[in-house]
Tab-separated table of C-alpha atoms in Angstrom:
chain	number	residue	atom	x	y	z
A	1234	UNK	CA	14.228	11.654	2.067
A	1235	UNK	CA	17.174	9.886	0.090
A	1236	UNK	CA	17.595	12.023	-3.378
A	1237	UNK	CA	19.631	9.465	-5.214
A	1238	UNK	CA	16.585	7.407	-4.820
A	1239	UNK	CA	15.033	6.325	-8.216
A	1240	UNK	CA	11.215	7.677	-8.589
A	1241	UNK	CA	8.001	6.250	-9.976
A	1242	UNK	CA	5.335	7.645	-10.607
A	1243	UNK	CA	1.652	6.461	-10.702
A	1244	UNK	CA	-1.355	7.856	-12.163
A	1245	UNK	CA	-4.095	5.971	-11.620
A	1246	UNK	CA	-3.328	4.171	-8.264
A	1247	UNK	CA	-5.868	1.883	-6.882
A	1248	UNK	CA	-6.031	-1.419	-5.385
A	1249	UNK	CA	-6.408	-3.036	-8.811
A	1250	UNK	CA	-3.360	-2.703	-11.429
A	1251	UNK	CA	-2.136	0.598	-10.104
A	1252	UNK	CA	-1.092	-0.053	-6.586
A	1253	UNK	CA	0.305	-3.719	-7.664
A	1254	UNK	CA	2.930	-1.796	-10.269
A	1255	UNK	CA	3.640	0.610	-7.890
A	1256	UNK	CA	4.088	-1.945	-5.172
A	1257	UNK	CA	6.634	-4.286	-7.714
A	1258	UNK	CA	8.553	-1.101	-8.495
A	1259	UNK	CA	8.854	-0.264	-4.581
A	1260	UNK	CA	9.774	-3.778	-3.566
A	1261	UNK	CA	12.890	-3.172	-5.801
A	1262	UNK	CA	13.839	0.387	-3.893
A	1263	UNK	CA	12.086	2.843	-6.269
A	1264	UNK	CA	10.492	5.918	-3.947
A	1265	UNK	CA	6.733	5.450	-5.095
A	1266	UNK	CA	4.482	8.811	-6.041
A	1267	UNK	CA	0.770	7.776	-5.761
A	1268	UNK	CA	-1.502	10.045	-7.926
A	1269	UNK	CA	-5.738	9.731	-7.959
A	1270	UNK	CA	-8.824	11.309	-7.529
A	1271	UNK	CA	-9.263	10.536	-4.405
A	1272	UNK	CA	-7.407	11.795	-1.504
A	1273	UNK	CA	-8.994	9.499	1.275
A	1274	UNK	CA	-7.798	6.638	-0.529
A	1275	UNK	CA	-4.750	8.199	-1.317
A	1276	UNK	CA	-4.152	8.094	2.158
A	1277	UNK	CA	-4.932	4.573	3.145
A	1278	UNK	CA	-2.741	3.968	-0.075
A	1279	UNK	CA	0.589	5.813	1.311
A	1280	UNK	CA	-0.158	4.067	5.077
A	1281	UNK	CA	-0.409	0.481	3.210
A	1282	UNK	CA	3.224	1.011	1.476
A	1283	UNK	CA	4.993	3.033	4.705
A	1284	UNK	CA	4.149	0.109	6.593
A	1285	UNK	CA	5.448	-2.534	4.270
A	1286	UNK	CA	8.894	-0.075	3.493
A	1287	UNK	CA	8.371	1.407	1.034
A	1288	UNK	CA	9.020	5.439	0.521
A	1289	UNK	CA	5.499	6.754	-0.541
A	1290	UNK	CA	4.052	10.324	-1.121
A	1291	UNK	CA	0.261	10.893	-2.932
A	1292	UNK	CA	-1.273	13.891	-4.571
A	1293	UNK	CA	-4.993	14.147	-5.836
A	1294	UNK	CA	-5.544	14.544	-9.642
A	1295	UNK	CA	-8.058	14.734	-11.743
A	1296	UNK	CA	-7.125	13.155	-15.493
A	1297	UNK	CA	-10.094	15.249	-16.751
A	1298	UNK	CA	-8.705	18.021	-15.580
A	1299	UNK	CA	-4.650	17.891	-16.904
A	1300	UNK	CA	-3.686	21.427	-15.083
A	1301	UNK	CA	-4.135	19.204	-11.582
A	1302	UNK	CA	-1.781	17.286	-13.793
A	1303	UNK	CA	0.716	19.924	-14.371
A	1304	UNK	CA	0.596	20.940	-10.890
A	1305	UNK	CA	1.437	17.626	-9.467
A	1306	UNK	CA	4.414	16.838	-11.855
A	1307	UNK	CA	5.382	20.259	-11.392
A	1308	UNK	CA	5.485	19.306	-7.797
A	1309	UNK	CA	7.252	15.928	-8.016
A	1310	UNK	CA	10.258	17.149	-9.811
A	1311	UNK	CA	10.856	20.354	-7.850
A	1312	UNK	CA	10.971	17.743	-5.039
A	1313	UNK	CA	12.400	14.899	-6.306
A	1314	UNK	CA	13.953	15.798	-9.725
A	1315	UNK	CA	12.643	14.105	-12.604
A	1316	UNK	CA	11.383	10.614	-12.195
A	1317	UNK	CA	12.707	7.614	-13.886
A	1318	UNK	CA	9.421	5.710	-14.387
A	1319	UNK	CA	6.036	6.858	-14.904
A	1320	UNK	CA	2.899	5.030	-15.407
A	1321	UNK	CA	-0.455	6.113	-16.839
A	1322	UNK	CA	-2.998	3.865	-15.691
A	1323	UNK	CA	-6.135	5.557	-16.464
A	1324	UNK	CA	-9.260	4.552	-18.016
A	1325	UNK	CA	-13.074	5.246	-18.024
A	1326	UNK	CA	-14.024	1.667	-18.492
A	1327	UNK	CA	-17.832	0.983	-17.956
A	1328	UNK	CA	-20.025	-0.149	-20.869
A	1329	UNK	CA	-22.537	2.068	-22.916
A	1330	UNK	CA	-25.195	1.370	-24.600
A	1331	UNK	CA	-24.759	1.616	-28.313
A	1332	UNK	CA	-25.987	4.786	-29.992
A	1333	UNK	CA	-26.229	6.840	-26.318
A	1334	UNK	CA	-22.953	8.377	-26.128
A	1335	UNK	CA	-23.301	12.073	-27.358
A	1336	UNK	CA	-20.128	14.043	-28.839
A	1337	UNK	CA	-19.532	15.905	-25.641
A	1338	UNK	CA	-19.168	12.831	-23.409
A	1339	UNK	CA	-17.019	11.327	-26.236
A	1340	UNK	CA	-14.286	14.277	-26.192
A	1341	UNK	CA	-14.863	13.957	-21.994
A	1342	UNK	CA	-13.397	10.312	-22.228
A	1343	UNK	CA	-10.668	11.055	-24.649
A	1344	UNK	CA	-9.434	13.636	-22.401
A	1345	UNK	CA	-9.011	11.404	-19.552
A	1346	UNK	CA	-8.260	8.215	-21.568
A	1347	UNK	CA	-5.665	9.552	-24.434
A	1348	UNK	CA	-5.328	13.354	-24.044
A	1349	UNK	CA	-3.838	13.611	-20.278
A	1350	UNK	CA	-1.504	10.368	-21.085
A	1351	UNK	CA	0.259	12.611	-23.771
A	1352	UNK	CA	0.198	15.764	-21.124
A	1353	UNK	CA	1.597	13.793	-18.625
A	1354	UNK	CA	4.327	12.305	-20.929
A	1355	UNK	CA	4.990	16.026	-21.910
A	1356	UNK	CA	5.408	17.268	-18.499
A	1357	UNK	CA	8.232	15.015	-17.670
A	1358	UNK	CA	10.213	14.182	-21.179
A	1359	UNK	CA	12.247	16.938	-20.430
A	1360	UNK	CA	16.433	16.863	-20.507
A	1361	UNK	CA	16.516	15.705	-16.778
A	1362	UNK	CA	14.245	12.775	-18.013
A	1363	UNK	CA	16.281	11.705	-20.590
A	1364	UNK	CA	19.209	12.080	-18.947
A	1365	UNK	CA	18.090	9.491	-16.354
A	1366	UNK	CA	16.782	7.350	-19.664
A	1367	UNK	CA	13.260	7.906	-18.401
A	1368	UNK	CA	10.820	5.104	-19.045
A	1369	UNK	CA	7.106	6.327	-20.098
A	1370	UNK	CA	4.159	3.060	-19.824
A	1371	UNK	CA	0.503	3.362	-19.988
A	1372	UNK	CA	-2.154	0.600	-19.603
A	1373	UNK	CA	-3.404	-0.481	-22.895
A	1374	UNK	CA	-6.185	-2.352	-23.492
A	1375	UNK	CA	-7.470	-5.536	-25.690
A	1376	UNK	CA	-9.922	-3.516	-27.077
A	1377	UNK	CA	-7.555	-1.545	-29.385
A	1378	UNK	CA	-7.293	-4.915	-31.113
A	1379	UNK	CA	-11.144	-6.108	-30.504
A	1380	UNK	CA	-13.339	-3.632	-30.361
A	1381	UNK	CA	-16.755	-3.767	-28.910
A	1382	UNK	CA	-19.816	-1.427	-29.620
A	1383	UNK	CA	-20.874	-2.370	-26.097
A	1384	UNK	CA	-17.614	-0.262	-25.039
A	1385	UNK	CA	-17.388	2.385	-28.086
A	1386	UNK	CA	-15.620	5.125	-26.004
A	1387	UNK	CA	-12.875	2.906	-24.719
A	1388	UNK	CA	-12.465	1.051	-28.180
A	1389	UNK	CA	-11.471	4.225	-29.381
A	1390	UNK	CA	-9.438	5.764	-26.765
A	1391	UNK	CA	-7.216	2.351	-26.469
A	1392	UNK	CA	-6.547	2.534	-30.326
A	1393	UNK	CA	-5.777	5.955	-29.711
A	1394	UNK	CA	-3.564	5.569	-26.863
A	1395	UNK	CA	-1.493	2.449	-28.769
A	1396	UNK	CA	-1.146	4.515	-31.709
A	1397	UNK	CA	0.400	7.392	-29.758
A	1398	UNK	CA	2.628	5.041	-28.205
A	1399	UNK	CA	3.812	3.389	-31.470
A	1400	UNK	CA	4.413	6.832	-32.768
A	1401	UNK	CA	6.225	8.274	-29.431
A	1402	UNK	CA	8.086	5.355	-29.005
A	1403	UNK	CA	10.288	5.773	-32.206
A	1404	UNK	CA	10.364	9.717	-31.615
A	1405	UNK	CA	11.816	9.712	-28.287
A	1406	UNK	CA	14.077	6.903	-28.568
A	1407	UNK	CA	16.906	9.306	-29.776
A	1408	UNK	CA	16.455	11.636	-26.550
A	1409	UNK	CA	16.742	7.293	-24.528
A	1410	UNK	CA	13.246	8.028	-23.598
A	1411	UNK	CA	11.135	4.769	-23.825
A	1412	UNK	CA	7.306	4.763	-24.612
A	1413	UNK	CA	5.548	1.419	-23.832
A	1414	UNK	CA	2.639	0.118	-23.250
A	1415	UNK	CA	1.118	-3.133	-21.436
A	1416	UNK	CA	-1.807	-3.776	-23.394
A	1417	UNK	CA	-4.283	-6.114	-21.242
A	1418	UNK	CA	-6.643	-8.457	-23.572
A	1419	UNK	CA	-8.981	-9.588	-20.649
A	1420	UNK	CA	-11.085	-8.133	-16.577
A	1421	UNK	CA	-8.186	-7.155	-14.556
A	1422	UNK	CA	-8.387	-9.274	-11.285
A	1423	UNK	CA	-8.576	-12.083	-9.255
A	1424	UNK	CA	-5.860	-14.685	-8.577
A	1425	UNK	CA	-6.012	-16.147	-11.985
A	1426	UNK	CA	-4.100	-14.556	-14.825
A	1427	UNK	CA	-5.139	-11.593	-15.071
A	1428	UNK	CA	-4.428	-11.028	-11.348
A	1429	UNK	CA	-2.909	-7.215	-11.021
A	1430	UNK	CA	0.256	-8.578	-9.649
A	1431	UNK	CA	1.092	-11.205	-12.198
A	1432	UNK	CA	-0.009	-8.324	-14.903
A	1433	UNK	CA	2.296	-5.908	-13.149
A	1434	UNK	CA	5.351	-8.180	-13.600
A	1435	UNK	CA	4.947	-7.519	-17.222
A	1436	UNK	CA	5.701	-3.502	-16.293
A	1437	UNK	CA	8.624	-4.245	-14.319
A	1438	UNK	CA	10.143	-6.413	-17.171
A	1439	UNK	CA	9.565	-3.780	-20.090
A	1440	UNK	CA	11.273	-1.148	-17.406
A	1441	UNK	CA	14.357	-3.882	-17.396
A	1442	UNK	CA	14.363	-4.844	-20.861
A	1443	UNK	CA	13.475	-1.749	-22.984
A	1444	UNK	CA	12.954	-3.743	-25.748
A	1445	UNK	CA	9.228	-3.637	-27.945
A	1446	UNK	CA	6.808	-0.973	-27.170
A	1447	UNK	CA	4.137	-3.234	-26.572
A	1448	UNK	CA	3.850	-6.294	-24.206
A	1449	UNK	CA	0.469	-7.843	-25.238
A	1450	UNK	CA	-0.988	-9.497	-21.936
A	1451	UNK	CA	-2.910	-12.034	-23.325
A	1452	UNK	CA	-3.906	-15.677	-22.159
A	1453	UNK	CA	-3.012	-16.977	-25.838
A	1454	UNK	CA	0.700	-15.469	-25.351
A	1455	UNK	CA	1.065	-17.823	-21.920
């Protein structure tokens, strides 16, 4: 284990958007920190990146539940020391029908969608962080500009989630903390444009550049 190593971390890994940011980051020399729900994949996940070089460790979370959270962080910097990059790429994205969602499943999805984003950014923005002008980015969505009855839940969690970044973004700036977010107007996949590792190019630049707190992935902005 090399300690000078620079760390990124990953909630939300998967063989969409999450394991292609994690992979771009690793290609460059980061030490990659895989975090999900489940720990089979997790697994398959950390033998995929050993075997292409790159430095990989997992833990299972749950974003619904933000002590597994704490627990894991907790965990990452006792090991590793702060990160420099982490990434919150969490969402509960599957349409409802209009009228059906209750109040309790509505607070369910802003815990995972908004609520554990801010815990996780709270967990690491700490001196070490900012010392090593720690980069926080989450995976916004186009439906914080558009939103759609059909997907009422995640219309308001994506708001939510830009707004906190807007707000963070200034706050922390002082500490060289940078908020961000890639917000993605269209179905993660494919080999078009919205293929996970053209999308996760647009991470990897914002990490470079610190410059706006929101890349808008969007075919209009080709």
């Amino acid at each position: 284990m090399t300690m000078d190593k620079k760390t990124i971390v990953v909630v939300g890994a998967g063989q969409g958007l999450g394991n292609h940011v994690a992979k771009r980051f690793g290609k460059e020399g980061f030490r990659v920190i895989l975090m999900a729900r489940h720990g089979q994949a997790l697994k398959a996940y950390e033998q995929e990146f050993t075997a292409e070089g790159i430095e990989t460790s997992t833990h299972t979370v749950d974003a619904a539940k933000p002590e597994t959270l704490t627990e894991a962080l907790h965990w990452v910097k006792s090991t590793f020391g702060a990160p420099e990059v982490m990434v919150y790429n969490v969402g509960i994205t599957v349409p409802d029908e209009p009228g059906k969602i209750d109040c309790e499943e509505l607070m369910r999805r802003y815990q995972v969608d908004v609520v554990s984003a801010y815990h996780c950014l709270c967990q690491v923005a700490d001196e070490e962080f900012s010392q090593k002008r720690g980069t926080f980015l989450v995976t916004g969505g186009g439906l914080a500009l558009y939103p759609s009855a059909a997907y009422l839940p995640l219309s308001l969690d994506k708001a939510a989630l830009r707004t906190m970044v807007y707000a963070l973004h200034e706050a922390l700036k002082p500490r060289d903390i940078f908020v961000g977010t890639v917000t993605v107007c269209g179905a993660i996949g494919g080999d078009g444009f919205f293929a996970p590792s053209r999308i996760a190019e647009s991470y990897w630049k914002m990490y470079n550049e610190r410059g706006a707190c929101e890349t808008v992935y969007a075919e209009t902005n080709k």
